[in-house]
Short mmCIF file of N, CA and C in Angstrom, two decimals:
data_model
loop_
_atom_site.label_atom_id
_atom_site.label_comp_id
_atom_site.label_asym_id
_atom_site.label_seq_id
_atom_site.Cartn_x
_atom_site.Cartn_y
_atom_site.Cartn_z
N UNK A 1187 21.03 -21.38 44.50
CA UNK A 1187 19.95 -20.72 43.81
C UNK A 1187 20.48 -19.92 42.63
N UNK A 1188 21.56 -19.23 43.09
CA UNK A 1188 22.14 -18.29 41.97
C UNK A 1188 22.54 -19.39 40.46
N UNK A 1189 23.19 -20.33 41.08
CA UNK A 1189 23.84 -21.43 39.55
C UNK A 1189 22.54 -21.52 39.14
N UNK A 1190 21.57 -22.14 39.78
CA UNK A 1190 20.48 -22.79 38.89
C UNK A 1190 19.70 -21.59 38.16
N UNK A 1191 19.51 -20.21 38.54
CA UNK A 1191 19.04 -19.30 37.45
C UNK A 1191 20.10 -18.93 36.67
N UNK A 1192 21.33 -18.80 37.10
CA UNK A 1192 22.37 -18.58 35.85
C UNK A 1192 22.21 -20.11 34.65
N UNK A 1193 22.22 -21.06 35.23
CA UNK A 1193 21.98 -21.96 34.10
C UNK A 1193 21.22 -21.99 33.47
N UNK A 1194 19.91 -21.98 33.65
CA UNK A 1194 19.13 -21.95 33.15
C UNK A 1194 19.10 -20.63 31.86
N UNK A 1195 19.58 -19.59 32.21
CA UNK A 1195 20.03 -18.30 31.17
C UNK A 1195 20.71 -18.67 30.49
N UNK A 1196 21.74 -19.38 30.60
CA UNK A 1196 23.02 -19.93 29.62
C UNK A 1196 22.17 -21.07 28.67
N UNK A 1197 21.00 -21.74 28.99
CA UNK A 1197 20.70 -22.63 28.89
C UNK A 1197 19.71 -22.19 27.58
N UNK A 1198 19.10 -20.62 27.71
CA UNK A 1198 18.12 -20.29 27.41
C UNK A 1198 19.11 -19.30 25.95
N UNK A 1199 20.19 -19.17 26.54
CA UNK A 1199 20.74 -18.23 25.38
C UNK A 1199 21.53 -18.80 24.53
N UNK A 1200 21.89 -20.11 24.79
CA UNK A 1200 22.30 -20.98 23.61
C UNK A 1200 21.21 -21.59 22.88
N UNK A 1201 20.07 -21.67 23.57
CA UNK A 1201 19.01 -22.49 22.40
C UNK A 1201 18.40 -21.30 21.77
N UNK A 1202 18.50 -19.90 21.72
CA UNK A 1202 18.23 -18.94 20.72
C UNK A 1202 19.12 -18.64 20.00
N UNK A 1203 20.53 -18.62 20.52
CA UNK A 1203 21.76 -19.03 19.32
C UNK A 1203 21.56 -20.14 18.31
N UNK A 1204 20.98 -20.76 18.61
CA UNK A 1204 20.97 -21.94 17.97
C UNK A 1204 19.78 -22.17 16.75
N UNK A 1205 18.84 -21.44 17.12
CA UNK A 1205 17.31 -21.44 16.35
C UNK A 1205 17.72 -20.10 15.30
N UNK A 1206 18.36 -19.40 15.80
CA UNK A 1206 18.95 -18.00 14.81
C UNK A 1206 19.70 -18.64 13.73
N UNK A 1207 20.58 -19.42 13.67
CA UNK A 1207 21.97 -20.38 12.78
C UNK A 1207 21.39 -21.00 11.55
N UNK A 1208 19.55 -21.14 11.10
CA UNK A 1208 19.19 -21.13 10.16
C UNK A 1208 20.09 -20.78 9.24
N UNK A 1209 20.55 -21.47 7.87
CA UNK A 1209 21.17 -20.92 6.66
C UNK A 1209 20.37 -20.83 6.06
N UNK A 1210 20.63 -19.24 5.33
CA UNK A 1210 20.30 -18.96 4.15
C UNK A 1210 20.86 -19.17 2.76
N UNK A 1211 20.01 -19.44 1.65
CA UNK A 1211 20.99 -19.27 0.59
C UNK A 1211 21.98 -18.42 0.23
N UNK A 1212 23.12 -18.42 -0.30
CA UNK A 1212 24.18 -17.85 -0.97
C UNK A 1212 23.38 -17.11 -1.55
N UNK A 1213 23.25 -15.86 -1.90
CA UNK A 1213 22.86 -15.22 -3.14
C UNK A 1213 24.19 -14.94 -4.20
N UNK A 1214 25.15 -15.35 -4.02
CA UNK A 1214 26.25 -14.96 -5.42
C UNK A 1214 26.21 -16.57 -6.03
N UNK A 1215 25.31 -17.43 -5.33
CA UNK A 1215 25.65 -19.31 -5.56
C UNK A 1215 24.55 -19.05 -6.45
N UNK A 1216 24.63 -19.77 -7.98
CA UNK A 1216 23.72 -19.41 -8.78
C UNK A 1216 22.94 -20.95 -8.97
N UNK A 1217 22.96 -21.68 -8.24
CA UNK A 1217 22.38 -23.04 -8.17
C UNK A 1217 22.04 -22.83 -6.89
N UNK A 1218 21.85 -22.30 -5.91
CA UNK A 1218 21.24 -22.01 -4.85
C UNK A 1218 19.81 -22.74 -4.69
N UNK A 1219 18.64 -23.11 -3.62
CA UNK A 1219 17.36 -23.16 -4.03
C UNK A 1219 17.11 -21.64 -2.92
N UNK A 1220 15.64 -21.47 -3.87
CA UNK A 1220 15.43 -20.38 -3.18
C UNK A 1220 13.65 -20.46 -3.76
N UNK A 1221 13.18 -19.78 -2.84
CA UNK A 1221 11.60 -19.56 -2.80
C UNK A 1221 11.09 -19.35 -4.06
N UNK A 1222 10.11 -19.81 -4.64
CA UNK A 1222 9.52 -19.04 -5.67
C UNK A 1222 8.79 -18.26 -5.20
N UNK A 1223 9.28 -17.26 -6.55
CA UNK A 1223 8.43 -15.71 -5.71
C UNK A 1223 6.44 -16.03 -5.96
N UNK A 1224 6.66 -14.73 -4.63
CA UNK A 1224 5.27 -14.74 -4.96
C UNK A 1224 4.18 -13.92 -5.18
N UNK A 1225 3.23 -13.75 -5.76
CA UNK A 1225 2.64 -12.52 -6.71
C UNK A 1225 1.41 -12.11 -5.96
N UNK A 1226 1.64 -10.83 -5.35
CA UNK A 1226 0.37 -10.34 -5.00
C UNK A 1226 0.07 -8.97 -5.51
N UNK A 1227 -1.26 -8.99 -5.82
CA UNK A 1227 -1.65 -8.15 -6.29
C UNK A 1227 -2.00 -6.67 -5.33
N UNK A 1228 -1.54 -5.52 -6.73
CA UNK A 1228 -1.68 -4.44 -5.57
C UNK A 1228 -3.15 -3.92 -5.01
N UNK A 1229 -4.38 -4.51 -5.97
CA UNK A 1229 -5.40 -4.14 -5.41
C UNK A 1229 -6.15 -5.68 -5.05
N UNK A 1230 -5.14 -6.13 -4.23
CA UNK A 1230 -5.79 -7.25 -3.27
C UNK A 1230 -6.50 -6.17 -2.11
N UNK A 1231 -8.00 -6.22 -1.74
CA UNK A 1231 -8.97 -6.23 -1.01
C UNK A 1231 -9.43 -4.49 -1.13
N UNK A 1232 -9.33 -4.19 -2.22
CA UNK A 1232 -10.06 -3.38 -3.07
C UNK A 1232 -11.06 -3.14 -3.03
N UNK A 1233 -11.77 -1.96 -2.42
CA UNK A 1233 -13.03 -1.83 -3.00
C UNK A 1233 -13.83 -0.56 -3.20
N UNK A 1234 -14.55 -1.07 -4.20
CA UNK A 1234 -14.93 0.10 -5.16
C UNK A 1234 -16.02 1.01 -4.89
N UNK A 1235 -15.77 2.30 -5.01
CA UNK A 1235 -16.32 3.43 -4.35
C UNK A 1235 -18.01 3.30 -4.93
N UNK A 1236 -18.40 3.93 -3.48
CA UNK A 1236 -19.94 3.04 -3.54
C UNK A 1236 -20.68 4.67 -2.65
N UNK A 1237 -21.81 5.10 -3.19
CA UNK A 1237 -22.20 6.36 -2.69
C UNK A 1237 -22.74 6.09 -1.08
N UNK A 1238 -22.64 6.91 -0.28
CA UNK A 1238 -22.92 6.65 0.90
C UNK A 1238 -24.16 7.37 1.22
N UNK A 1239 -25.24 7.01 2.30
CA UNK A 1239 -26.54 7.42 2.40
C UNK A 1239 -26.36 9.00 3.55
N UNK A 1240 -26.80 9.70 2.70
CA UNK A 1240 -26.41 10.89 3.81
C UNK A 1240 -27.56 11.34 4.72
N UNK A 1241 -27.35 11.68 5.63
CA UNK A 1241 -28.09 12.04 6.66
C UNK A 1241 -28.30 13.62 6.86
N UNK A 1242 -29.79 13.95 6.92
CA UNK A 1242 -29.96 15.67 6.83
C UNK A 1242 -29.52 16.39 7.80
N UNK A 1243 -28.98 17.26 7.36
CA UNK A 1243 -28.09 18.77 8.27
C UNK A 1243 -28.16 18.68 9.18
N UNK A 1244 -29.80 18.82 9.30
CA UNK A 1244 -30.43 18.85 10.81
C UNK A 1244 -30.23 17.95 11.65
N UNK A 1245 -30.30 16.66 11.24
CA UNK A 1245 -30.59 15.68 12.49
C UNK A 1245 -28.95 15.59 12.67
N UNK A 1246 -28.04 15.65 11.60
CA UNK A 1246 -26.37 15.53 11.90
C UNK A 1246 -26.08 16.67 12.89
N UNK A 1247 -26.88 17.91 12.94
CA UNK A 1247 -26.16 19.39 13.58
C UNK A 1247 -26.80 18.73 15.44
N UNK A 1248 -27.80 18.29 15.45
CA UNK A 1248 -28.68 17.69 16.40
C UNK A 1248 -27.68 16.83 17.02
N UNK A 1249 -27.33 15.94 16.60
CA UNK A 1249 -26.58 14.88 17.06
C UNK A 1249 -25.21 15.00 17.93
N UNK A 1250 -24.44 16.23 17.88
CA UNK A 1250 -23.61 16.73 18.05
C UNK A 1250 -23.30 18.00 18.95
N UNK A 1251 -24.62 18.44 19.31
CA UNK A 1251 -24.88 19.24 19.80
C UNK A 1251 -24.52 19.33 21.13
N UNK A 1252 -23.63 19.99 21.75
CA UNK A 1252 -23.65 20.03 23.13
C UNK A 1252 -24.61 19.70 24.04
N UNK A 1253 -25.03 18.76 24.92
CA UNK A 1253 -26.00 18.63 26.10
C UNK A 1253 -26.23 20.48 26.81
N UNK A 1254 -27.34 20.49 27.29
CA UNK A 1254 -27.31 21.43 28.86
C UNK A 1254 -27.23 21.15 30.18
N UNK A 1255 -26.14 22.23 30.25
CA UNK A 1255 -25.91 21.53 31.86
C UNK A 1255 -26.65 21.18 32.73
N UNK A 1256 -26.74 20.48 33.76
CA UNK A 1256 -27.78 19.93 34.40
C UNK A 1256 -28.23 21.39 35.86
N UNK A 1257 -27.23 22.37 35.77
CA UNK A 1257 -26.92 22.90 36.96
C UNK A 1257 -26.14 24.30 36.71
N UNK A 1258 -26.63 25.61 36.36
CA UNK A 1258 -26.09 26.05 35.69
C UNK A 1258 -24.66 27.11 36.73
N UNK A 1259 -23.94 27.42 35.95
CA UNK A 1259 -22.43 27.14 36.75
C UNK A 1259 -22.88 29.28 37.61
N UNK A 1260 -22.66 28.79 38.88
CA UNK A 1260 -22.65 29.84 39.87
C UNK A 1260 -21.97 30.80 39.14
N UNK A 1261 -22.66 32.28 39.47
CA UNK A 1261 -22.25 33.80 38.81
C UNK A 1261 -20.99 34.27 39.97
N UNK A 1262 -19.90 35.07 39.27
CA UNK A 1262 -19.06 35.34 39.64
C UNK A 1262 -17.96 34.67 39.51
N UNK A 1263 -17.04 34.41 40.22
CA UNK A 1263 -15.44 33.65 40.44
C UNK A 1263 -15.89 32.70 39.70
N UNK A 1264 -16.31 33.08 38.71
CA UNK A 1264 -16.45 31.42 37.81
C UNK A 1264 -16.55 30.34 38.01
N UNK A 1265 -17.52 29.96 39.06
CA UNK A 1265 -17.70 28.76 39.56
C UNK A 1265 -16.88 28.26 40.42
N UNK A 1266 -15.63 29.00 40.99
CA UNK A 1266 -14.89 28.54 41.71
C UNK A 1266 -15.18 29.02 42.97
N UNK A 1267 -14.59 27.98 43.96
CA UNK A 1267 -15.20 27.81 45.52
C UNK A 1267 -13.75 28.14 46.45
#
């Protein structure tokens, strides 16, 4: 049992040695091929300021508002039992 999961690891760590071994170009090789670059723009997905619909004080201060408790918390030891 032990060989066959050790092999299989040896098995598994040479075929990622192997997919890593990609060459890259030389960069001091001036006949090299190499990618043409490529141009993106800095206001790729841009967009342009647009007024937003505001909502009155009130119904925003409303909205946010703490609930009331359902049960209001026992006087003294602060609610503790």
């Amino acid at each position: 049992m032990h060989r066959l999961v050790f092999s299989a690891l040896a098995a598994l760590a040479a075929s990622v040695a192997v997919a890593q071994e990609a060459r890259r170009p030389d960069p001091a090789e001036a006949k090299a091929k190499v990618p043409p670059p490529e141009y993106r723009s800095a206001f790729e997905g841009y967009r342009a300021y647009a007024e937003e619909k505001v909502a009155p004080w009130r119904e925003s201060n409303d909205a946010v508002k703490p609930k009331p408790a359902a049960k209001p918390p026992a006087a003294g030891r602060g609610a503790h039992r």
